[in-house]
XYZ file of C-alpha atoms in Angstrom:
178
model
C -12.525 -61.924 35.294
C -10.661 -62.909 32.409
C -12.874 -60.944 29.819
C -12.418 -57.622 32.459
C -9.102 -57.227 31.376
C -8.881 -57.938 27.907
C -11.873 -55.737 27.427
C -10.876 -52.927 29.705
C -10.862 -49.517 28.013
C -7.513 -48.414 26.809
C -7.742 -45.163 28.873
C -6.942 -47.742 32.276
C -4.166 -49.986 30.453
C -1.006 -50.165 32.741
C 0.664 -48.796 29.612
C 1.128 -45.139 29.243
C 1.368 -45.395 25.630
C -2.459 -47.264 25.413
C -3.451 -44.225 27.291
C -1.760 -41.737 24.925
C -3.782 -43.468 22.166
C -6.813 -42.940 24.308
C -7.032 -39.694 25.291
C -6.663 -38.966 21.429
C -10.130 -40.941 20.696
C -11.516 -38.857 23.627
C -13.546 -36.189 22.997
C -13.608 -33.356 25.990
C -17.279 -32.424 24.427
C -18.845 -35.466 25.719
C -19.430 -35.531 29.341
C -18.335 -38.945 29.897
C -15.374 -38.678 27.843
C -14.583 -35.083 29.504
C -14.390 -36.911 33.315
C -11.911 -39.676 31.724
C -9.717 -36.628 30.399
C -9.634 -34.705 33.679
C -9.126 -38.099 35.407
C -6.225 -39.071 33.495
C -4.601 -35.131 33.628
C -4.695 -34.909 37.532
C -4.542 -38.438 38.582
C -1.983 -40.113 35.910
C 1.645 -40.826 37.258
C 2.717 -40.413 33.203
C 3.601 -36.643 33.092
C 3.265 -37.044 29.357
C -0.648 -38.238 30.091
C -1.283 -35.673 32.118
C -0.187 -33.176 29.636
C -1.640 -35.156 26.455
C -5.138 -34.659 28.375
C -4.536 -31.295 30.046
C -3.948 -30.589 26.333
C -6.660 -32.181 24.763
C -9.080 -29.991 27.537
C -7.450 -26.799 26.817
C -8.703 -24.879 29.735
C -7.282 -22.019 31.435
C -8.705 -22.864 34.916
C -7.255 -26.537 34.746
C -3.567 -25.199 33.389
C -3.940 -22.951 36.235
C -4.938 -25.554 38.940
C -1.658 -28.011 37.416
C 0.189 -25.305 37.594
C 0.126 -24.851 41.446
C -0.509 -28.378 42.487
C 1.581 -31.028 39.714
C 3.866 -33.212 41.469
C 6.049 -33.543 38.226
C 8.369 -30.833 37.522
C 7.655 -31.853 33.985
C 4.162 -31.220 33.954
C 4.064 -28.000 36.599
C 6.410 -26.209 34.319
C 4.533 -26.687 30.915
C 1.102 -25.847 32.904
C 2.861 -22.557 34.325
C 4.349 -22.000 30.387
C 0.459 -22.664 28.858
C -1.161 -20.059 31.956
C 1.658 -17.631 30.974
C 0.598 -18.013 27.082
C -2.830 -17.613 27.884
C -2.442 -14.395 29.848
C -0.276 -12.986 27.063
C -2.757 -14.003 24.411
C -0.528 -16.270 22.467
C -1.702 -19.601 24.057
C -4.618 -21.948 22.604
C -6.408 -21.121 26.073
C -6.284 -17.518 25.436
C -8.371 -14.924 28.045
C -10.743 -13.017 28.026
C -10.320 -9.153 28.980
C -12.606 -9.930 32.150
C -11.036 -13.171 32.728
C -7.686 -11.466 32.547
C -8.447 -9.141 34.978
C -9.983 -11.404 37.538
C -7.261 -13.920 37.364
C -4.716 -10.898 38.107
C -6.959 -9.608 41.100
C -7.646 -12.834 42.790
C -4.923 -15.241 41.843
C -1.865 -14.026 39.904
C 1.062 -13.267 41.931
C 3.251 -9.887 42.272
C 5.655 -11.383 39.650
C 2.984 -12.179 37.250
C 1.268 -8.615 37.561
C 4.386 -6.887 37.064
C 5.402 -8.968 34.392
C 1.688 -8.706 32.731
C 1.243 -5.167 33.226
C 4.529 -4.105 31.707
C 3.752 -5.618 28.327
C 0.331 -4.743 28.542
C 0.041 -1.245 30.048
C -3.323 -0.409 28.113
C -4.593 -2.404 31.282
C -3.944 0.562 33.357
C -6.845 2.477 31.652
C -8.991 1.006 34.008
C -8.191 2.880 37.358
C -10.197 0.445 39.214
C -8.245 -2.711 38.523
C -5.099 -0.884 38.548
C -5.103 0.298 41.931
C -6.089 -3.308 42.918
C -3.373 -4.154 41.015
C -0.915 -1.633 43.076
C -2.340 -2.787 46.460
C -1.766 -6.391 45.820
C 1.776 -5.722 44.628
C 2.479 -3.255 47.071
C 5.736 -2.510 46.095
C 6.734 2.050 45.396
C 8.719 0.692 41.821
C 5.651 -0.687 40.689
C 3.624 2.794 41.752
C 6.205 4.375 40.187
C 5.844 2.429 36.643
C 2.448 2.384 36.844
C 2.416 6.584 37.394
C 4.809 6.956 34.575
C 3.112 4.714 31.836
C -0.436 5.211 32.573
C -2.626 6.405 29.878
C -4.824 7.310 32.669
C -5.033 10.763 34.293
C -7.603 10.186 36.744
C -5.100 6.893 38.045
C -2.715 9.743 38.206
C -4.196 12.171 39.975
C -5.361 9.611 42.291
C -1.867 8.247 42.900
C -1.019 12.008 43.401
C -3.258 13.073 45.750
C -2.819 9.480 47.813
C 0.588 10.279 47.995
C 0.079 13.676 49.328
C -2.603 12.473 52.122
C 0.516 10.427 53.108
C 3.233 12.611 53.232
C 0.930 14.995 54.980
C -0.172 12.329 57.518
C 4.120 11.614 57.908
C 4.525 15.409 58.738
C 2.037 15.623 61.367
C 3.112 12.447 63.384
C 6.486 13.950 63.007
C 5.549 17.517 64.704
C 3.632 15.290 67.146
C 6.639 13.383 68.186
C 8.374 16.948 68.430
């Protein structure tokens, strides 16, 4: 019993700082070594643990899953900071084109699109993604931006002739109400 604490692994020391020193022997290659780091990021009560192995991972998908479920103000902010870097292409974690545009269909919010799609409107080249973008927004600014700095005529006309069908289906139910 004895020998089961003094030679436990440092990555389980009641000390944060033994852990710190841990997760930098670690190496997120080796699958062993890869479940002590995600243990330690989403189970540690240390926020600067959870970071320090969160880190030493570098993933996208796991910045993104802190992000929305971190207890520690701490730790949910810099995992929202790193996803933000790594959808602007400045973070270590950076994205892929395709991963880019799935993370904005399926999981980004309104904000983030907006936010996204202003400093990157080259994105609106592809009409398909952008008018999955404009339905999850859903908001007539955003339309409106995304009409006026596409580089896309097709998205245009699109967004043209959409409009139309809509104003046209507005007149009728109004001479039908008449």
């Amino acid at each position: 019993m004895i020998f089961s604490r003094i030679f436990a692994p440092s990555h389980t020391s009641q000390k944060p700082e033994k852990r710190l020193e841990a997760i930098e022997k670690l190496s997120p290659e080796k699958p062993q070594d890869r479940t002590i780091l995600h243990e330690l990021a989403f189970n540690d009560d240390n926020a600067d643990v959870s970071l320090a192995a969160l880190a030493k991972l570098n993933s996208f998908v796991l910045w993104q899953k802190m992000a929305q479920i971190a207890k520690s103000t701490k730790v949910k902010k810099a995992a929202q900071h790193c996803v933000n870097e790594a959808i602007s292409g400045k973070g270590s974690a950076a994205l892929s084109a395709e991963e880019k545009s799935s993370f904005l269909q399926e999981t980004a919010s309104a904000d983030v699109i907006i936010d996204v799609v202003q400093r990157e409107p080259e994105l609106l080249g592809n009409t398909e993604l952008a008018f999955a973008l404009l339905a999850k927004v859903d908001k007539p600014s955003f339309t409106q931006h995304v009409f006026l700095h596409a580089n896309n005529g097709q998205l245009q006309r699109q967004l043209i002739s959409s409009q139309s069908q809509t104003n046209t289906c507005l007149l009728y139910t109004s001479d039908a109400a008449d």
